Amino acid sequence: AKLGEFEERLGKKGQDPRIDVALIRLAILSGHPFDREAERLERSGIVLPTALLQRAEDGFPPMPMLLNQFRSLLPLAYHKRAKDEDTTQENAWFQDVLNSASSLITVRSIDQAEGRDEAVNQMEAALLTSAPDAYLEGLGKLSKEAQSVLEPVSSHVRAMSEALKSVQEIDAGQGGQ
């Protein structure tokens, strides 16, 4: 009840829009709705992008919550890449066995990782720390095939990144940083 009273007083007094912008940024990263803040900004004359308003009521899925889905797609991403590599007739049967096994188990280097493992480690760390741009940077290092397998997670991260950029532009327009 007290929170409702506080929000009502904020609405009447006219809160500094930068506070609502900051609250929206936090809501985007934490997965909370931000419809009240968006409404206050719009009442104060600040136009929000449609893509941002569409997510205001439900919020974005928090990046750490996407981690299980990301990990479940990794074997497919690794398998997809292995399947597309060149094989000779001599090792075709062996490659088929490896491809089948790689769809069940994913072995990757954590320490001193390079190439694909380094990109995947970067993406995983980005999901844990809610760093969408770092995730997208790692995604760009993967093959197109692996990227397509990870698209169910990447689409959420991409939308979050765009939303944060929109909020940053609004903040800059209000004299923020």
PDB file of C-alpha atoms in Angstrom:
ATOM      1  CA  ALA A   1       0.000   0.000   0.000  1.00  0.00           C
ATOM      2  CA  LYS A   2       2.820   2.385   0.854  1.00  0.00           C
ATOM      3  CA  LEU A   3       4.503   1.740  -2.498  1.00  0.00           C
ATOM      4  CA  GLY A   4       1.274   2.668  -4.289  1.00  0.00           C
ATOM      5  CA  GLU A   5       1.069   5.908  -2.269  1.00  0.00           C
ATOM      6  CA  PHE A   6       4.678   6.723  -3.095  1.00  0.00           C
ATOM      7  CA  GLU A   7       4.117   6.110  -6.805  1.00  0.00           C
ATOM      8  CA  GLU A   8       0.971   8.250  -6.681  1.00  0.00           C
ATOM      9  CA  ARG A   9       2.924  11.139  -5.107  1.00  0.00           C
ATOM     10  CA  LEU A  10       5.621  10.782  -7.773  1.00  0.00           C
ATOM     11  CA  GLY A  11       2.988  10.972 -10.486  1.00  0.00           C
ATOM     12  CA  LYS A  12       1.488  14.138  -9.009  1.00  0.00           C
ATOM     13  CA  LYS A  13       4.743  15.991  -8.372  1.00  0.00           C
ATOM     14  CA  GLY A  14       6.331  15.256 -11.715  1.00  0.00           C
ATOM     15  CA  GLN A  15       9.438  13.172 -11.232  1.00  0.00           C
ATOM     16  CA  ASP A  16      12.678  13.932 -13.052  1.00  0.00           C
ATOM     17  CA  PRO A  17      12.482  11.868 -16.269  1.00  0.00           C
ATOM     18  CA  ARG A  18      16.069  10.690 -15.773  1.00  0.00           C
ATOM     19  CA  ILE A  19      14.911   8.680 -12.768  1.00  0.00           C
ATOM     20  CA  ASP A  20      12.349   6.840 -14.871  1.00  0.00           C
ATOM     21  CA  VAL A  21      14.946   6.266 -17.588  1.00  0.00           C
ATOM     22  CA  ALA A  22      17.295   4.762 -14.992  1.00  0.00           C
ATOM     23  CA  LEU A  23      14.479   2.613 -13.606  1.00  0.00           C
ATOM     24  CA  ILE A  24      13.654   1.368 -17.099  1.00  0.00           C
ATOM     25  CA  ARG A  25      17.304   0.441 -17.668  1.00  0.00           C
ATOM     26  CA  LEU A  26      17.304  -1.558 -14.428  1.00  0.00           C
ATOM     27  CA  ALA A  27      13.989  -3.189 -15.305  1.00  0.00           C
ATOM     28  CA  ILE A  28      15.280  -4.253 -18.729  1.00  0.00           C
ATOM     29  CA  LEU A  29      18.327  -5.930 -17.202  1.00  0.00           C
ATOM     30  CA  SER A  30      16.448  -7.533 -14.303  1.00  0.00           C
ATOM     31  CA  GLY A  31      13.386  -8.771 -16.193  1.00  0.00           C
ATOM     32  CA  HIS A  32      10.839  -6.569 -14.456  1.00  0.00           C
ATOM     33  CA  PRO A  33       7.978  -4.730 -16.145  1.00  0.00           C
ATOM     34  CA  PHE A  34       8.453  -1.012 -16.666  1.00  0.00           C
ATOM     35  CA  ASP A  35       5.040   0.071 -17.876  1.00  0.00           C
ATOM     36  CA  ARG A  36       4.552   2.679 -15.117  1.00  0.00           C
ATOM     37  CA  GLU A  37       7.874   4.339 -15.852  1.00  0.00           C
ATOM     38  CA  ALA A  38       7.162   4.290 -19.583  1.00  0.00           C
ATOM     39  CA  GLU A  39       3.752   5.830 -18.982  1.00  0.00           C
ATOM     40  CA  ARG A  40       5.240   8.634 -16.850  1.00  0.00           C
ATOM     41  CA  LEU A  41       7.840   9.376 -19.531  1.00  0.00           C
ATOM     42  CA  GLU A  42       5.187   9.546 -22.212  1.00  0.00           C
ATOM     43  CA  ARG A  43       3.043  11.858 -20.035  1.00  0.00           C
ATOM     44  CA  SER A  44       6.054  14.144 -19.718  1.00  0.00           C
ATOM     45  CA  GLY A  45       6.284  14.320 -23.529  1.00  0.00           C
ATOM     46  CA  ILE A  46       9.100  11.824 -24.127  1.00  0.00           C
ATOM     47  CA  VAL A  47       8.300   9.508 -27.026  1.00  0.00           C
ATOM     48  CA  LEU A  48       9.461   5.928 -26.503  1.00  0.00           C
ATOM     49  CA  PRO A  49      10.141   3.538 -29.386  1.00  0.00           C
ATOM     50  CA  THR A  50       7.319   1.110 -30.138  1.00  0.00           C
ATOM     51  CA  ALA A  51       9.617  -1.890 -29.651  1.00  0.00           C
ATOM     52  CA  LEU A  52      10.351  -0.701 -26.123  1.00  0.00           C
ATOM     53  CA  LEU A  53       6.685  -0.022 -25.314  1.00  0.00           C
ATOM     54  CA  GLN A  54       5.719  -3.522 -26.487  1.00  0.00           C
ATOM     55  CA  ARG A  55       7.893  -5.026 -23.755  1.00  0.00           C
ATOM     56  CA  ALA A  56       6.930  -2.553 -21.005  1.00  0.00           C
ATOM     57  CA  GLU A  57       4.118  -4.594 -19.474  1.00  0.00           C
ATOM     58  CA  ASP A  58       5.949  -7.935 -19.263  1.00  0.00           C
ATOM     59  CA  GLY A  59       9.595  -6.863 -19.351  1.00  0.00           C
ATOM     60  CA  PHE A  60      12.453  -8.789 -20.910  1.00  0.00           C
ATOM     61  CA  PRO A  61      13.566 -12.246 -19.812  1.00  0.00           C
ATOM     62  CA  PRO A  62      16.577 -11.757 -17.527  1.00  0.00           C
ATOM     63  CA  MET A  63      19.753 -12.886 -19.270  1.00  0.00           C
ATOM     64  CA  PRO A  64      20.761 -15.369 -16.534  1.00  0.00           C
ATOM     65  CA  MET A  65      17.380 -17.057 -17.063  1.00  0.00           C
ATOM     66  CA  LEU A  66      18.352 -17.680 -20.696  1.00  0.00           C
ATOM     67  CA  LEU A  67      21.430 -19.623 -19.614  1.00  0.00           C
ATOM     68  CA  ASN A  68      19.729 -23.044 -19.418  1.00  0.00           C
ATOM     69  CA  GLN A  69      18.262 -22.640 -22.896  1.00  0.00           C
ATOM     70  CA  PHE A  70      21.653 -21.476 -24.186  1.00  0.00           C
ATOM     71  CA  ARG A  71      23.399 -24.496 -22.676  1.00  0.00           C
ATOM     72  CA  SER A  72      20.785 -26.862 -24.065  1.00  0.00           C
ATOM     73  CA  LEU A  73      21.389 -25.489 -27.573  1.00  0.00           C
ATOM     74  CA  LEU A  74      25.193 -25.697 -27.385  1.00  0.00           C
ATOM     75  CA  PRO A  75      25.493 -29.358 -28.423  1.00  0.00           C
ATOM     76  CA  LEU A  76      23.397 -28.586 -31.491  1.00  0.00           C
ATOM     77  CA  ALA A  77      25.512 -25.529 -32.293  1.00  0.00           C
ATOM     78  CA  TYR A  78      28.708 -27.561 -31.963  1.00  0.00           C
ATOM     79  CA  HIS A  79      27.214 -30.474 -33.899  1.00  0.00           C
ATOM     80  CA  LYS A  80      25.984 -28.214 -36.699  1.00  0.00           C
ATOM     81  CA  ARG A  81      29.482 -26.825 -37.198  1.00  0.00           C
ATOM     82  CA  ALA A  82      31.113 -30.267 -37.110  1.00  0.00           C
ATOM     83  CA  LYS A  83      28.641 -31.622 -39.641  1.00  0.00           C
ATOM     84  CA  ASP A  84      29.487 -28.856 -42.101  1.00  0.00           C
ATOM     85  CA  GLU A  85      33.261 -29.397 -41.938  1.00  0.00           C
ATOM     86  CA  ASP A  86      34.964 -31.178 -44.811  1.00  0.00           C
ATOM     87  CA  THR A  87      35.516 -34.891 -44.374  1.00  0.00           C
ATOM     88  CA  THR A  88      37.393 -37.327 -46.538  1.00  0.00           C
ATOM     89  CA  GLN A  89      36.134 -40.817 -47.385  1.00  0.00           C
ATOM     90  CA  GLU A  90      38.836 -42.293 -45.137  1.00  0.00           C
ATOM     91  CA  ASN A  91      37.546 -40.684 -41.990  1.00  0.00           C
ATOM     92  CA  ALA A  92      33.864 -40.300 -42.937  1.00  0.00           C
ATOM     93  CA  TRP A  93      32.685 -43.107 -40.622  1.00  0.00           C
ATOM     94  CA  PHE A  94      34.752 -41.688 -37.751  1.00  0.00           C
ATOM     95  CA  GLN A  95      33.400 -38.190 -38.386  1.00  0.00           C
ATOM     96  CA  ASP A  96      29.838 -39.563 -38.351  1.00  0.00           C
ATOM     97  CA  VAL A  97      30.484 -41.144 -34.935  1.00  0.00           C
ATOM     98  CA  LEU A  98      31.959 -37.889 -33.620  1.00  0.00           C
ATOM     99  CA  ASN A  99      29.042 -35.873 -34.975  1.00  0.00           C
ATOM    100  CA  SER A 100      26.547 -38.181 -33.283  1.00  0.00           C
ATOM    101  CA  ALA A 101      28.429 -38.015 -29.997  1.00  0.00           C
ATOM    102  CA  SER A 102      28.798 -34.252 -30.180  1.00  0.00           C
ATOM    103  CA  SER A 103      25.032 -33.859 -30.315  1.00  0.00           C
ATOM    104  CA  LEU A 104      24.842 -35.614 -26.933  1.00  0.00           C
ATOM    105  CA  ILE A 105      27.945 -34.267 -25.232  1.00  0.00           C
ATOM    106  CA  THR A 106      29.739 -30.983 -25.669  1.00  0.00           C
ATOM    107  CA  VAL A 107      33.342 -30.806 -24.577  1.00  0.00           C
ATOM    108  CA  ARG A 108      34.858 -27.369 -24.623  1.00  0.00           C
ATOM    109  CA  SER A 109      37.901 -25.706 -23.235  1.00  0.00           C
ATOM    110  CA  ILE A 110      37.340 -23.298 -20.363  1.00  0.00           C
ATOM    111  CA  ASP A 111      40.936 -22.293 -19.602  1.00  0.00           C
ATOM    112  CA  GLN A 112      42.978 -20.907 -22.498  1.00  0.00           C
ATOM    113  CA  ALA A 113      40.015 -21.250 -24.824  1.00  0.00           C
ATOM    114  CA  GLU A 114      40.391 -20.199 -28.434  1.00  0.00           C
ATOM    115  CA  GLY A 115      38.093 -19.842 -31.407  1.00  0.00           C
ATOM    116  CA  ARG A 116      34.625 -21.258 -30.937  1.00  0.00           C
ATOM    117  CA  ASP A 117      35.206 -22.218 -27.283  1.00  0.00           C
ATOM    118  CA  GLU A 118      36.383 -18.698 -26.483  1.00  0.00           C
ATOM    119  CA  ALA A 119      33.281 -17.212 -28.138  1.00  0.00           C
ATOM    120  CA  VAL A 120      30.957 -19.601 -26.281  1.00  0.00           C
ATOM    121  CA  ASN A 121      32.676 -18.866 -22.958  1.00  0.00           C
ATOM    122  CA  GLN A 122      32.301 -15.135 -23.638  1.00  0.00           C
ATOM    123  CA  MET A 123      28.608 -15.582 -24.425  1.00  0.00           C
ATOM    124  CA  GLU A 124      28.012 -17.670 -21.317  1.00  0.00           C
ATOM    125  CA  ALA A 125      29.757 -15.094 -19.111  1.00  0.00           C
ATOM    126  CA  ALA A 126      27.706 -12.340 -20.767  1.00  0.00           C
ATOM    127  CA  LEU A 127      24.469 -14.180 -19.939  1.00  0.00           C
ATOM    128  CA  LEU A 128      25.552 -14.566 -16.316  1.00  0.00           C
ATOM    129  CA  THR A 129      26.464 -10.885 -15.982  1.00  0.00           C
ATOM    130  CA  SER A 130      23.618  -9.441 -18.087  1.00  0.00           C
ATOM    131  CA  ALA A 131      25.945  -7.972 -20.712  1.00  0.00           C
ATOM    132  CA  PRO A 132      24.011  -8.177 -24.006  1.00  0.00           C
ATOM    133  CA  ASP A 133      26.646  -6.467 -26.156  1.00  0.00           C
ATOM    134  CA  ALA A 134      29.331  -8.909 -24.981  1.00  0.00           C
ATOM    135  CA  TYR A 135      27.002 -11.802 -25.854  1.00  0.00           C
ATOM    136  CA  LEU A 136      26.409 -10.406 -29.341  1.00  0.00           C
ATOM    137  CA  GLU A 137      30.139  -9.861 -29.821  1.00  0.00           C
ATOM    138  CA  GLY A 138      30.771 -13.523 -28.995  1.00  0.00           C
ATOM    139  CA  LEU A 139      27.905 -14.588 -31.243  1.00  0.00           C
ATOM    140  CA  GLY A 140      29.544 -12.768 -34.156  1.00  0.00           C
ATOM    141  CA  LYS A 141      32.612 -15.001 -33.779  1.00  0.00           C
ATOM    142  CA  LEU A 142      30.597 -18.179 -34.454  1.00  0.00           C
ATOM    143  CA  SER A 143      29.719 -19.716 -37.798  1.00  0.00           C
ATOM    144  CA  LYS A 144      26.406 -18.702 -39.373  1.00  0.00           C
ATOM    145  CA  GLU A 145      25.131 -22.234 -38.756  1.00  0.00           C
ATOM    146  CA  ALA A 146      25.929 -22.077 -35.039  1.00  0.00           C
ATOM    147  CA  GLN A 147      24.384 -18.614 -34.841  1.00  0.00           C
ATOM    148  CA  SER A 148      21.143 -19.914 -36.345  1.00  0.00           C
ATOM    149  CA  VAL A 149      20.956 -22.708 -33.753  1.00  0.00           C
ATOM    150  CA  LEU A 150      21.363 -20.155 -30.927  1.00  0.00           C
ATOM    151  CA  GLU A 151      18.788 -17.740 -32.398  1.00  0.00           C
ATOM    152  CA  PRO A 152      16.068 -18.516 -29.800  1.00  0.00           C
ATOM    153  CA  VAL A 153      18.353 -17.041 -27.126  1.00  0.00           C
ATOM    154  CA  SER A 154      20.068 -14.485 -29.344  1.00  0.00           C
ATOM    155  CA  SER A 155      16.778 -12.874 -30.401  1.00  0.00           C
ATOM    156  CA  HIS A 156      15.997 -12.026 -26.757  1.00  0.00           C
ATOM    157  CA  VAL A 157      19.497 -10.696 -26.179  1.00  0.00           C
ATOM    158  CA  ARG A 158      19.381  -8.629 -29.375  1.00  0.00           C
ATOM    159  CA  ALA A 159      16.033  -7.098 -28.369  1.00  0.00           C
ATOM    160  CA  MET A 160      17.417  -6.274 -24.933  1.00  0.00           C
ATOM    161  CA  SER A 161      20.501  -4.666 -26.457  1.00  0.00           C
ATOM    162  CA  GLU A 162      18.366  -2.504 -28.752  1.00  0.00           C
ATOM    163  CA  ALA A 163      16.140  -1.509 -25.836  1.00  0.00           C
ATOM    164  CA  LEU A 164      19.146  -0.482 -23.763  1.00  0.00           C
ATOM    165  CA  LYS A 165      20.475   1.589 -26.666  1.00  0.00           C
ATOM    166  CA  SER A 166      17.096   3.317 -26.973  1.00  0.00           C
ATOM    167  CA  VAL A 167      17.087   4.067 -23.252  1.00  0.00           C
ATOM    168  CA  GLN A 168      20.642   5.401 -23.488  1.00  0.00           C
ATOM    169  CA  GLU A 169      19.601   7.753 -26.320  1.00  0.00           C
ATOM    170  CA  ILE A 170      16.632   8.969 -24.273  1.00  0.00           C
ATOM    171  CA  ASP A 171      18.897   9.485 -21.274  1.00  0.00           C
ATOM    172  CA  ALA A 172      21.378  11.462 -23.360  1.00  0.00           C
ATOM    173  CA  GLY A 173      18.498  13.610 -24.616  1.00  0.00           C
ATOM    174  CA  GLN A 174      17.579  14.372 -20.996  1.00  0.00           C
ATOM    175  CA  GLY A 175      21.095  15.456 -20.112  1.00  0.00           C
ATOM    176  CA  GLY A 176      22.123  12.111 -18.632  1.00  0.00           C
ATOM    177  CA  GLN A 177      25.178  10.067 -19.428  1.00  0.00           C
TER     178      GLN A 177
END
